[in-house]
Amino acid sequence: MNVQTPESGYHYNVMRRAIDLIDQGGEALSLEELAKQMDMSPAHFQRLFSRWTGVSPKRYQQYLTLGHAKALLRERFTTLETALNVGLSGSGRLHDLFLKWESMSPGEYARRGAGLTIYWGWFECPFGPALVMGTDKGICGMAFGAESGEENAMADMLSRWPNANFVEDPMRLRPWALSAFGAVSDRLEPTPLYLIGSPLQIKVWEALMHIPSGQVTTYSEIAQRVGSPQAVRAVGTAVGRNPVSWLIPCHRALRKSGGLGGYHWGLPVKRAMLAYEAAQADA
């Protein structure tokens, strides 16, 4: 089932291939050379990129380079204190996608999903196949199968709440999935999240949701924000265990060096997400 167009997955595959070619050819690879290696005209590649992001970007292959993360850290680093202070006047993730969320109590979390019904379905999105999971209260899981494989992504998510009852029901989740990936409609409600995690994980995930779209922060900055400046490793683990990728934007967390760090669903997906948001921010 598609939440955008039937070509959404195709567009991700094109960008994934472009990333590989840029890595092999170096960051000086021109748009013309890149398009030629992809058996496309430069104009056709530009059209595909524009259809993928929904905007006509000012720079094309630069968004996909490995050095793009370092440029983001240099030019668009945000402290979480600043992000929180900007609030409703800013263009943060909370306001872009109109999110609301609540978290499970520690006692409920300890039961590992017992007594909980979780609905699931696969959807096409700008980053390939997306597995969306949700309870009656909101989306509790989002995974991406383009790099890890759909079976592995499914097994990973099922293991997080082993005592829950899982029911396939994509139509039930479709309005939330549409909203999650930026569909605009007067009939769509806010995207609700139901966060299932430990107290530290919840604090880290809430901090991530305050990083504006098109900007990035560091793991150490997140640790500082949640009151655990010496626990960068534990915070990094909590970032990596984020169950609702994209909506809780763990892809915006980088190393201080500008390195990408890790990404649970594959670094090419993280790079694609950063490129997608940067192109929209620059439009």
PDB file of C-alpha atoms in Angstrom:
ATOM      1  CA  MET A   1       0.000   0.000   0.000  1.00  0.00           C
ATOM      2  CA  ASN A   2       1.386   3.398  -0.952  1.00  0.00           C
ATOM      3  CA  VAL A   3       1.306   6.488   1.226  1.00  0.00           C
ATOM      4  CA  GLN A   4       2.670   8.646  -1.564  1.00  0.00           C
ATOM      5  CA  THR A   5       2.856   7.475  -5.156  1.00  0.00           C
ATOM      6  CA  PRO A   6       3.568   4.024  -6.588  1.00  0.00           C
ATOM      7  CA  GLU A   7       6.980   5.425  -7.575  1.00  0.00           C
ATOM      8  CA  SER A   8       8.087   6.327  -4.026  1.00  0.00           C
ATOM      9  CA  GLY A   9      10.165   3.169  -3.616  1.00  0.00           C
ATOM     10  CA  TYR A  10      11.599   3.579  -7.112  1.00  0.00           C
ATOM     11  CA  HIS A  11      12.773   7.085  -6.277  1.00  0.00           C
ATOM     12  CA  TYR A  12      14.578   5.848  -3.159  1.00  0.00           C
ATOM     13  CA  ASN A  13      16.319   3.140  -5.210  1.00  0.00           C
ATOM     14  CA  VAL A  14      17.489   5.776  -7.697  1.00  0.00           C
ATOM     15  CA  MET A  15      18.897   7.926  -4.876  1.00  0.00           C
ATOM     16  CA  ARG A  16      20.472   4.870  -3.260  1.00  0.00           C
ATOM     17  CA  ARG A  17      22.270   4.109  -6.515  1.00  0.00           C
ATOM     18  CA  ALA A  18      23.349   7.740  -6.821  1.00  0.00           C
ATOM     19  CA  ILE A  19      24.854   7.587  -3.319  1.00  0.00           C
ATOM     20  CA  ASP A  20      26.913   4.533  -4.297  1.00  0.00           C
ATOM     21  CA  LEU A  21      28.161   6.201  -7.490  1.00  0.00           C
ATOM     22  CA  ILE A  22      29.093   9.408  -5.663  1.00  0.00           C
ATOM     23  CA  ASP A  23      30.983   7.393  -3.047  1.00  0.00           C
ATOM     24  CA  GLN A  24      32.904   5.616  -5.794  1.00  0.00           C
ATOM     25  CA  GLY A  25      33.513   8.685  -7.944  1.00  0.00           C
ATOM     26  CA  GLY A  26      34.273  11.195  -5.224  1.00  0.00           C
ATOM     27  CA  GLU A  27      32.444  14.336  -4.230  1.00  0.00           C
ATOM     28  CA  ALA A  28      33.744  16.198  -7.289  1.00  0.00           C
ATOM     29  CA  LEU A  29      31.579  13.998  -9.532  1.00  0.00           C
ATOM     30  CA  SER A  30      29.569  16.442 -11.646  1.00  0.00           C
ATOM     31  CA  LEU A  31      25.833  16.223 -12.125  1.00  0.00           C
ATOM     32  CA  GLU A  32      26.399  15.460 -15.808  1.00  0.00           C
ATOM     33  CA  GLU A  33      28.836  12.620 -15.017  1.00  0.00           C
ATOM     34  CA  LEU A  34      26.533  11.228 -12.329  1.00  0.00           C
ATOM     35  CA  ALA A  35      23.527  11.247 -14.638  1.00  0.00           C
ATOM     36  CA  LYS A  36      25.547   9.605 -17.420  1.00  0.00           C
ATOM     37  CA  GLN A  37      26.618   6.761 -15.121  1.00  0.00           C
ATOM     38  CA  MET A  38      22.969   6.257 -14.215  1.00  0.00           C
ATOM     39  CA  ASP A  39      21.996   6.162 -17.915  1.00  0.00           C
ATOM     40  CA  MET A  40      19.927   9.311 -17.536  1.00  0.00           C
ATOM     41  CA  SER A  41      20.089  12.831 -18.837  1.00  0.00           C
ATOM     42  CA  PRO A  42      20.934  15.488 -16.223  1.00  0.00           C
ATOM     43  CA  ALA A  43      17.468  16.961 -16.690  1.00  0.00           C
ATOM     44  CA  HIS A  44      15.813  13.602 -16.035  1.00  0.00           C
ATOM     45  CA  PHE A  45      17.853  13.032 -12.866  1.00  0.00           C
ATOM     46  CA  GLN A  46      16.906  16.518 -11.676  1.00  0.00           C
ATOM     47  CA  ARG A  47      13.225  15.787 -12.307  1.00  0.00           C
ATOM     48  CA  LEU A  48      13.450  12.536 -10.347  1.00  0.00           C
ATOM     49  CA  PHE A  49      15.189  14.277  -7.439  1.00  0.00           C
ATOM     50  CA  SER A  50      12.519  16.990  -7.447  1.00  0.00           C
ATOM     51  CA  ARG A  51       9.698  14.444  -7.490  1.00  0.00           C
ATOM     52  CA  TRP A  52      11.363  12.525  -4.651  1.00  0.00           C
ATOM     53  CA  THR A  53      11.685  15.536  -2.342  1.00  0.00           C
ATOM     54  CA  GLY A  54       8.605  17.382  -3.556  1.00  0.00           C
ATOM     55  CA  VAL A  55      10.670  20.519  -4.215  1.00  0.00           C
ATOM     56  CA  SER A  56      13.104  21.775  -6.819  1.00  0.00           C
ATOM     57  CA  PRO A  57      16.429  21.836  -4.921  1.00  0.00           C
ATOM     58  CA  LYS A  58      19.231  24.305  -5.538  1.00  0.00           C
ATOM     59  CA  ARG A  59      21.911  21.633  -5.256  1.00  0.00           C
ATOM     60  CA  TYR A  60      21.501  18.053  -6.352  1.00  0.00           C
ATOM     61  CA  GLN A  61      24.203  15.463  -5.846  1.00  0.00           C
ATOM     62  CA  GLN A  62      25.825  17.543  -3.074  1.00  0.00           C
ATOM     63  CA  TYR A  63      23.019  16.509  -0.740  1.00  0.00           C
ATOM     64  CA  LEU A  64      23.930  12.863  -1.235  1.00  0.00           C
ATOM     65  CA  THR A  65      27.667  13.089  -0.561  1.00  0.00           C
ATOM     66  CA  LEU A  66      29.288  11.554   2.487  1.00  0.00           C
ATOM     67  CA  GLY A  67      30.610  14.985   3.427  1.00  0.00           C
ATOM     68  CA  HIS A  68      27.102  16.415   3.558  1.00  0.00           C
ATOM     69  CA  ALA A  69      26.738  15.422   7.218  1.00  0.00           C
ATOM     70  CA  LYS A  70      29.848  17.435   8.119  1.00  0.00           C
ATOM     71  CA  ALA A  71      28.467  20.431   6.258  1.00  0.00           C
ATOM     72  CA  LEU A  72      25.192  20.120   8.159  1.00  0.00           C
ATOM     73  CA  LEU A  73      27.032  19.987  11.478  1.00  0.00           C
ATOM     74  CA  ARG A  74      29.029  23.076  10.523  1.00  0.00           C
ATOM     75  CA  GLU A  75      26.154  25.094   9.080  1.00  0.00           C
ATOM     76  CA  ARG A  76      22.990  23.792  10.720  1.00  0.00           C
ATOM     77  CA  PHE A  77      23.926  22.536  14.151  1.00  0.00           C
ATOM     78  CA  THR A  78      21.228  23.262  16.707  1.00  0.00           C
ATOM     79  CA  THR A  79      21.394  23.131  20.474  1.00  0.00           C
ATOM     80  CA  LEU A  80      18.310  21.560  21.942  1.00  0.00           C
ATOM     81  CA  GLU A  81      17.901  24.524  24.281  1.00  0.00           C
ATOM     82  CA  THR A  82      17.631  26.790  21.257  1.00  0.00           C
ATOM     83  CA  ALA A  83      15.221  24.404  19.582  1.00  0.00           C
ATOM     84  CA  LEU A  84      12.981  24.331  22.648  1.00  0.00           C
ATOM     85  CA  ASN A  85      13.088  28.114  23.015  1.00  0.00           C
ATOM     86  CA  VAL A  86      12.104  28.659  19.384  1.00  0.00           C
ATOM     87  CA  GLY A  87       8.892  26.767  20.082  1.00  0.00           C
ATOM     88  CA  LEU A  88       5.878  27.427  17.925  1.00  0.00           C
ATOM     89  CA  SER A  89       7.590  30.184  15.958  1.00  0.00           C
ATOM     90  CA  GLY A  90      10.054  27.679  14.521  1.00  0.00           C
ATOM     91  CA  SER A  91       9.881  25.073  11.781  1.00  0.00           C
ATOM     92  CA  GLY A  92      10.626  22.078  13.971  1.00  0.00           C
ATOM     93  CA  ARG A  93       9.495  18.534  13.463  1.00  0.00           C
ATOM     94  CA  LEU A  94       6.689  18.958  15.993  1.00  0.00           C
ATOM     95  CA  HIS A  95       5.172  21.720  13.931  1.00  0.00           C
ATOM     96  CA  ASP A  96       5.976  20.350  10.475  1.00  0.00           C
ATOM     97  CA  LEU A  97       4.110  17.127  11.076  1.00  0.00           C
ATOM     98  CA  PHE A  98       1.752  18.241  13.832  1.00  0.00           C
ATOM     99  CA  LEU A  99       2.694  15.493  16.266  1.00  0.00           C
ATOM    100  CA  LYS A 100       1.224  14.671  19.617  1.00  0.00           C
ATOM    101  CA  TRP A 101       2.486  11.928  21.884  1.00  0.00           C
ATOM    102  CA  GLU A 102       2.124  10.134  25.165  1.00  0.00           C
ATOM    103  CA  SER A 103       4.347   7.512  26.770  1.00  0.00           C
ATOM    104  CA  MET A 104       3.631   4.192  28.396  1.00  0.00           C
ATOM    105  CA  SER A 105       4.061   4.011  32.184  1.00  0.00           C
ATOM    106  CA  PRO A 106       7.164   2.197  33.509  1.00  0.00           C
ATOM    107  CA  GLY A 107       4.930  -0.593  34.805  1.00  0.00           C
ATOM    108  CA  GLU A 108       3.331  -1.093  31.421  1.00  0.00           C
ATOM    109  CA  TYR A 109       6.753  -1.002  29.761  1.00  0.00           C
ATOM    110  CA  ALA A 110       8.010  -3.754  32.080  1.00  0.00           C
ATOM    111  CA  ARG A 111       5.252  -6.068  30.827  1.00  0.00           C
ATOM    112  CA  ARG A 112       6.844  -5.968  27.335  1.00  0.00           C
ATOM    113  CA  GLY A 113       3.585  -5.476  25.503  1.00  0.00           C
ATOM    114  CA  ALA A 114       1.398  -7.883  27.485  1.00  0.00           C
ATOM    115  CA  GLY A 115      -2.259  -6.971  27.040  1.00  0.00           C
ATOM    116  CA  LEU A 116      -1.448  -4.648  24.123  1.00  0.00           C
ATOM    117  CA  THR A 117      -2.782  -5.038  20.580  1.00  0.00           C
ATOM    118  CA  ILE A 118      -0.404  -3.645  17.980  1.00  0.00           C
ATOM    119  CA  TYR A 119      -1.598  -3.220  14.394  1.00  0.00           C
ATOM    120  CA  TRP A 120       0.887  -3.248  11.537  1.00  0.00           C
ATOM    121  CA  GLY A 121       1.177  -2.696   7.802  1.00  0.00           C
ATOM    122  CA  TRP A 122       3.744  -2.047   5.070  1.00  0.00           C
ATOM    123  CA  PHE A 123       3.696   1.207   3.088  1.00  0.00           C
ATOM    124  CA  GLU A 124       5.798   2.698   0.299  1.00  0.00           C
ATOM    125  CA  CYS A 125       7.478   5.966   1.261  1.00  0.00           C
ATOM    126  CA  PRO A 126      10.362   8.177   0.057  1.00  0.00           C
ATOM    127  CA  PHE A 127      12.827   5.835   1.784  1.00  0.00           C
ATOM    128  CA  GLY A 128      11.568   2.538   0.425  1.00  0.00           C
ATOM    129  CA  PRO A 129       9.229   0.110   2.193  1.00  0.00           C
ATOM    130  CA  ALA A 130       8.193   1.328   5.648  1.00  0.00           C
ATOM    131  CA  LEU A 131       6.732  -0.887   8.356  1.00  0.00           C
ATOM    132  CA  VAL A 132       4.279   1.105  10.487  1.00  0.00           C
ATOM    133  CA  MET A 133       2.988  -0.226  13.788  1.00  0.00           C
ATOM    134  CA  GLY A 134       0.431   1.342  16.101  1.00  0.00           C
ATOM    135  CA  THR A 135      -1.916   0.836  19.008  1.00  0.00           C
ATOM    136  CA  ASP A 136      -5.279   2.517  19.479  1.00  0.00           C
ATOM    137  CA  LYS A 137      -3.335   5.443  20.994  1.00  0.00           C
ATOM    138  CA  GLY A 138      -0.933   6.098  18.133  1.00  0.00           C
ATOM    139  CA  ILE A 139       2.087   4.973  16.122  1.00  0.00           C
ATOM    140  CA  CYS A 140       4.474   2.980  18.290  1.00  0.00           C
ATOM    141  CA  GLY A 141       6.833   1.655  15.640  1.00  0.00           C
ATOM    142  CA  MET A 142       8.280   2.593  12.257  1.00  0.00           C
ATOM    143  CA  ALA A 143      10.982   0.603  10.491  1.00  0.00           C
ATOM    144  CA  PHE A 144      12.551   0.687   7.029  1.00  0.00           C
ATOM    145  CA  GLY A 145      13.277  -2.434   5.011  1.00  0.00           C
ATOM    146  CA  ALA A 146      15.226  -1.158   1.999  1.00  0.00           C
ATOM    147  CA  GLU A 147      18.635  -2.029   3.461  1.00  0.00           C
ATOM    148  CA  SER A 148      17.893  -4.532   6.232  1.00  0.00           C
ATOM    149  CA  GLY A 149      15.243  -6.501   4.339  1.00  0.00           C
ATOM    150  CA  GLU A 150      11.557  -6.597   5.165  1.00  0.00           C
ATOM    151  CA  GLU A 151      11.704  -9.908   7.038  1.00  0.00           C
ATOM    152  CA  ASN A 152      14.520  -8.678   9.275  1.00  0.00           C
ATOM    153  CA  ALA A 153      12.769  -5.381   9.931  1.00  0.00           C
ATOM    154  CA  MET A 154       9.582  -7.210  10.891  1.00  0.00           C
ATOM    155  CA  ALA A 155      11.403  -9.630  13.195  1.00  0.00           C
ATOM    156  CA  ASP A 156      13.248  -6.738  14.829  1.00  0.00           C
ATOM    157  CA  MET A 157      10.050  -4.860  15.626  1.00  0.00           C
ATOM    158  CA  LEU A 158       8.188  -7.953  16.851  1.00  0.00           C
ATOM    159  CA  SER A 159      11.018  -8.659  19.293  1.00  0.00           C
ATOM    160  CA  ARG A 160      10.623  -5.290  20.984  1.00  0.00           C
ATOM    161  CA  TRP A 161       7.223  -6.139  22.430  1.00  0.00           C
ATOM    162  CA  PRO A 162       7.248  -9.941  22.516  1.00  0.00           C
ATOM    163  CA  ASN A 163       4.126 -10.274  24.656  1.00  0.00           C
ATOM    164  CA  ALA A 164       1.886  -8.082  22.491  1.00  0.00           C
ATOM    165  CA  ASN A 165      -0.839  -9.288  20.144  1.00  0.00           C
ATOM    166  CA  PHE A 166       0.080  -8.271  16.572  1.00  0.00           C
ATOM    167  CA  VAL A 167      -2.652  -7.799  13.954  1.00  0.00           C
ATOM    168  CA  GLU A 168      -2.068  -6.909  10.289  1.00  0.00           C
ATOM    169  CA  ASP A 169      -4.372  -3.982   9.472  1.00  0.00           C
ATOM    170  CA  PRO A 170      -2.802  -1.413   7.098  1.00  0.00           C
ATOM    171  CA  MET A 171      -6.103   0.368   6.430  1.00  0.00           C
ATOM    172  CA  ARG A 172      -6.417   1.197  10.124  1.00  0.00           C
ATOM    173  CA  LEU A 173      -2.962   2.798  10.054  1.00  0.00           C
ATOM    174  CA  ARG A 174      -3.199   4.475   6.654  1.00  0.00           C
ATOM    175  CA  PRO A 175      -4.297   7.969   7.828  1.00  0.00           C
ATOM    176  CA  TRP A 176      -1.422   8.078  10.312  1.00  0.00           C
ATOM    177  CA  ALA A 177       1.036   6.815   7.692  1.00  0.00           C
ATOM    178  CA  LEU A 178      -0.141   9.465   5.223  1.00  0.00           C
ATOM    179  CA  SER A 179       0.326  12.183   7.813  1.00  0.00           C
ATOM    180  CA  ALA A 180       3.706  10.795   8.894  1.00  0.00           C
ATOM    181  CA  PHE A 181       5.148  11.184   5.409  1.00  0.00           C
ATOM    182  CA  GLY A 182       3.846  14.675   4.838  1.00  0.00           C
ATOM    183  CA  ALA A 183       0.546  14.210   3.027  1.00  0.00           C
ATOM    184  CA  VAL A 184      -1.583  17.330   3.306  1.00  0.00           C
ATOM    185  CA  SER A 185      -5.339  17.042   3.759  1.00  0.00           C
ATOM    186  CA  ASP A 186      -7.991  18.751   5.851  1.00  0.00           C
ATOM    187  CA  ARG A 187      -9.294  15.298   6.715  1.00  0.00           C
ATOM    188  CA  LEU A 188      -6.033  14.073   8.238  1.00  0.00           C
ATOM    189  CA  GLU A 189      -5.689  14.265  12.011  1.00  0.00           C
ATOM    190  CA  PRO A 190      -2.469  14.985  13.940  1.00  0.00           C
ATOM    191  CA  THR A 191      -0.032  12.087  13.909  1.00  0.00           C
ATOM    192  CA  PRO A 192      -0.222  10.548  17.402  1.00  0.00           C
ATOM    193  CA  LEU A 193       2.743   8.673  18.847  1.00  0.00           C
ATOM    194  CA  TYR A 194       2.610   6.121  21.648  1.00  0.00           C
ATOM    195  CA  LEU A 195       6.126   5.827  23.034  1.00  0.00           C
ATOM    196  CA  ILE A 196       7.039   2.479  24.544  1.00  0.00           C
ATOM    197  CA  GLY A 197      10.413   2.618  26.275  1.00  0.00           C
ATOM    198  CA  SER A 198      12.397   3.063  29.474  1.00  0.00           C
ATOM    199  CA  PRO A 199      12.363   6.445  31.263  1.00  0.00           C
ATOM    200  CA  LEU A 200      15.801   7.387  29.821  1.00  0.00           C
ATOM    201  CA  GLN A 201      14.772   6.301  26.335  1.00  0.00           C
ATOM    202  CA  ILE A 202      11.604   8.408  26.524  1.00  0.00           C
ATOM    203  CA  LYS A 203      13.621  11.479  27.586  1.00  0.00           C
ATOM    204  CA  VAL A 204      16.056  10.973  24.711  1.00  0.00           C
ATOM    205  CA  TRP A 205      13.289  10.447  22.152  1.00  0.00           C
ATOM    206  CA  GLU A 206      11.423  13.546  23.310  1.00  0.00           C
ATOM    207  CA  ALA A 207      14.650  15.547  22.944  1.00  0.00           C
ATOM    208  CA  LEU A 208      15.091  14.240  19.394  1.00  0.00           C
ATOM    209  CA  MET A 209      11.628  15.469  18.444  1.00  0.00           C
ATOM    210  CA  HIS A 210      12.715  19.039  19.146  1.00  0.00           C
ATOM    211  CA  ILE A 211      15.473  19.065  16.503  1.00  0.00           C
ATOM    212  CA  PRO A 212      14.110  21.128  13.579  1.00  0.00           C
ATOM    213  CA  SER A 213      13.805  19.538  10.163  1.00  0.00           C
ATOM    214  CA  GLY A 214      16.870  20.284   8.029  1.00  0.00           C
ATOM    215  CA  GLN A 215      19.112  20.705  11.088  1.00  0.00           C
ATOM    216  CA  VAL A 216      21.235  18.309  13.123  1.00  0.00           C
ATOM    217  CA  THR A 217      22.699  17.916  16.590  1.00  0.00           C
ATOM    218  CA  THR A 218      25.226  15.649  18.314  1.00  0.00           C
ATOM    219  CA  TYR A 219      24.915  12.705  20.677  1.00  0.00           C
ATOM    220  CA  SER A 220      26.772  14.691  23.340  1.00  0.00           C
ATOM    221  CA  GLU A 221      24.346  17.607  22.985  1.00  0.00           C
ATOM    222  CA  ILE A 222      21.433  15.232  23.532  1.00  0.00           C
ATOM    223  CA  ALA A 223      23.157  13.766  26.599  1.00  0.00           C
ATOM    224  CA  GLN A 224      23.593  17.296  27.970  1.00  0.00           C
ATOM    225  CA  ARG A 225      19.939  18.086  27.345  1.00  0.00           C
ATOM    226  CA  VAL A 226      18.564  15.043  29.161  1.00  0.00           C
ATOM    227  CA  GLY A 227      20.768  15.714  32.184  1.00  0.00           C
ATOM    228  CA  SER A 228      23.282  12.923  31.579  1.00  0.00           C
ATOM    229  CA  PRO A 229      26.328  14.669  30.073  1.00  0.00           C
ATOM    230  CA  GLN A 230      28.656  11.802  31.041  1.00  0.00           C
ATOM    231  CA  ALA A 231      26.356   9.145  29.595  1.00  0.00           C
ATOM    232  CA  VAL A 232      26.925   9.762  25.898  1.00  0.00           C
ATOM    233  CA  ARG A 233      27.216   6.038  25.201  1.00  0.00           C
ATOM    234  CA  ALA A 234      23.939   5.243  26.984  1.00  0.00           C
ATOM    235  CA  VAL A 235      22.245   8.104  25.155  1.00  0.00           C
ATOM    236  CA  GLY A 236      23.635   6.813  21.855  1.00  0.00           C
ATOM    237  CA  THR A 237      22.152   3.406  22.640  1.00  0.00           C
ATOM    238  CA  ALA A 238      18.777   5.004  23.398  1.00  0.00           C
ATOM    239  CA  VAL A 239      18.940   6.899  20.094  1.00  0.00           C
ATOM    240  CA  GLY A 240      19.688   3.622  18.315  1.00  0.00           C
ATOM    241  CA  ARG A 241      16.730   1.895  19.991  1.00  0.00           C
ATOM    242  CA  ASN A 242      14.283   4.529  18.798  1.00  0.00           C
ATOM    243  CA  PRO A 243      11.264   2.491  17.652  1.00  0.00           C
ATOM    244  CA  VAL A 244       9.632   5.221  15.536  1.00  0.00           C
ATOM    245  CA  SER A 245      12.302   6.183  13.026  1.00  0.00           C
ATOM    246  CA  TRP A 246      11.697   9.306  10.919  1.00  0.00           C
ATOM    247  CA  LEU A 247       8.976  10.726  13.204  1.00  0.00           C
ATOM    248  CA  ILE A 248      11.389  10.583  16.127  1.00  0.00           C
ATOM    249  CA  PRO A 249      14.261  11.902  14.014  1.00  0.00           C
ATOM    250  CA  CYS A 250      17.267   9.945  15.245  1.00  0.00           C
ATOM    251  CA  HIS A 251      18.765  10.431  11.767  1.00  0.00           C
ATOM    252  CA  ARG A 252      19.503  14.044  12.825  1.00  0.00           C
ATOM    253  CA  ALA A 253      21.951  12.924  15.517  1.00  0.00           C
ATOM    254  CA  LEU A 254      25.614  12.959  14.410  1.00  0.00           C
ATOM    255  CA  ARG A 255      29.016  12.491  15.987  1.00  0.00           C
ATOM    256  CA  LYS A 256      30.930  15.594  17.055  1.00  0.00           C
ATOM    257  CA  SER A 257      33.394  14.892  14.245  1.00  0.00           C
ATOM    258  CA  GLY A 258      30.635  15.160  11.661  1.00  0.00           C
ATOM    259  CA  GLY A 259      30.597  11.398  11.210  1.00  0.00           C
ATOM    260  CA  LEU A 260      27.220   9.875  10.568  1.00  0.00           C
ATOM    261  CA  GLY A 261      27.432   7.540  13.552  1.00  0.00           C
ATOM    262  CA  GLY A 262      25.170   4.539  13.181  1.00  0.00           C
ATOM    263  CA  TYR A 263      21.665   4.056  11.903  1.00  0.00           C
ATOM    264  CA  HIS A 264      19.618   1.007  12.766  1.00  0.00           C
ATOM    265  CA  TRP A 265      18.017   0.673   9.326  1.00  0.00           C
ATOM    266  CA  GLY A 266      21.211   1.296   7.318  1.00  0.00           C
ATOM    267  CA  LEU A 267      23.381   4.364   6.761  1.00  0.00           C
ATOM    268  CA  PRO A 268      22.137   4.856   3.167  1.00  0.00           C
ATOM    269  CA  VAL A 269      18.642   5.430   4.593  1.00  0.00           C
ATOM    270  CA  LYS A 270      20.011   7.976   7.078  1.00  0.00           C
ATOM    271  CA  ARG A 271      21.868   9.778   4.312  1.00  0.00           C
ATOM    272  CA  ALA A 272      18.756   9.793   2.138  1.00  0.00           C
ATOM    273  CA  MET A 273      16.684  11.251   4.985  1.00  0.00           C
ATOM    274  CA  LEU A 274      19.220  14.026   5.620  1.00  0.00           C
ATOM    275  CA  ALA A 275      19.406  14.788   1.889  1.00  0.00           C
ATOM    276  CA  TYR A 276      15.611  14.824   1.598  1.00  0.00           C
ATOM    277  CA  GLU A 277      15.200  17.285   4.468  1.00  0.00           C
ATOM    278  CA  ALA A 278      18.120  19.508   3.425  1.00  0.00           C
ATOM    279  CA  ALA A 279      16.732  19.837  -0.087  1.00  0.00           C
ATOM    280  CA  GLN A 280      13.352  20.853   1.303  1.00  0.00           C
ATOM    281  CA  ALA A 281      14.919  23.325   3.723  1.00  0.00           C
ATOM    282  CA  ASP A 282      16.935  24.952   0.915  1.00  0.00           C
ATOM    283  CA  ALA A 283      14.027  25.187  -1.525  1.00  0.00           C
TER     284      ALA A 283
END
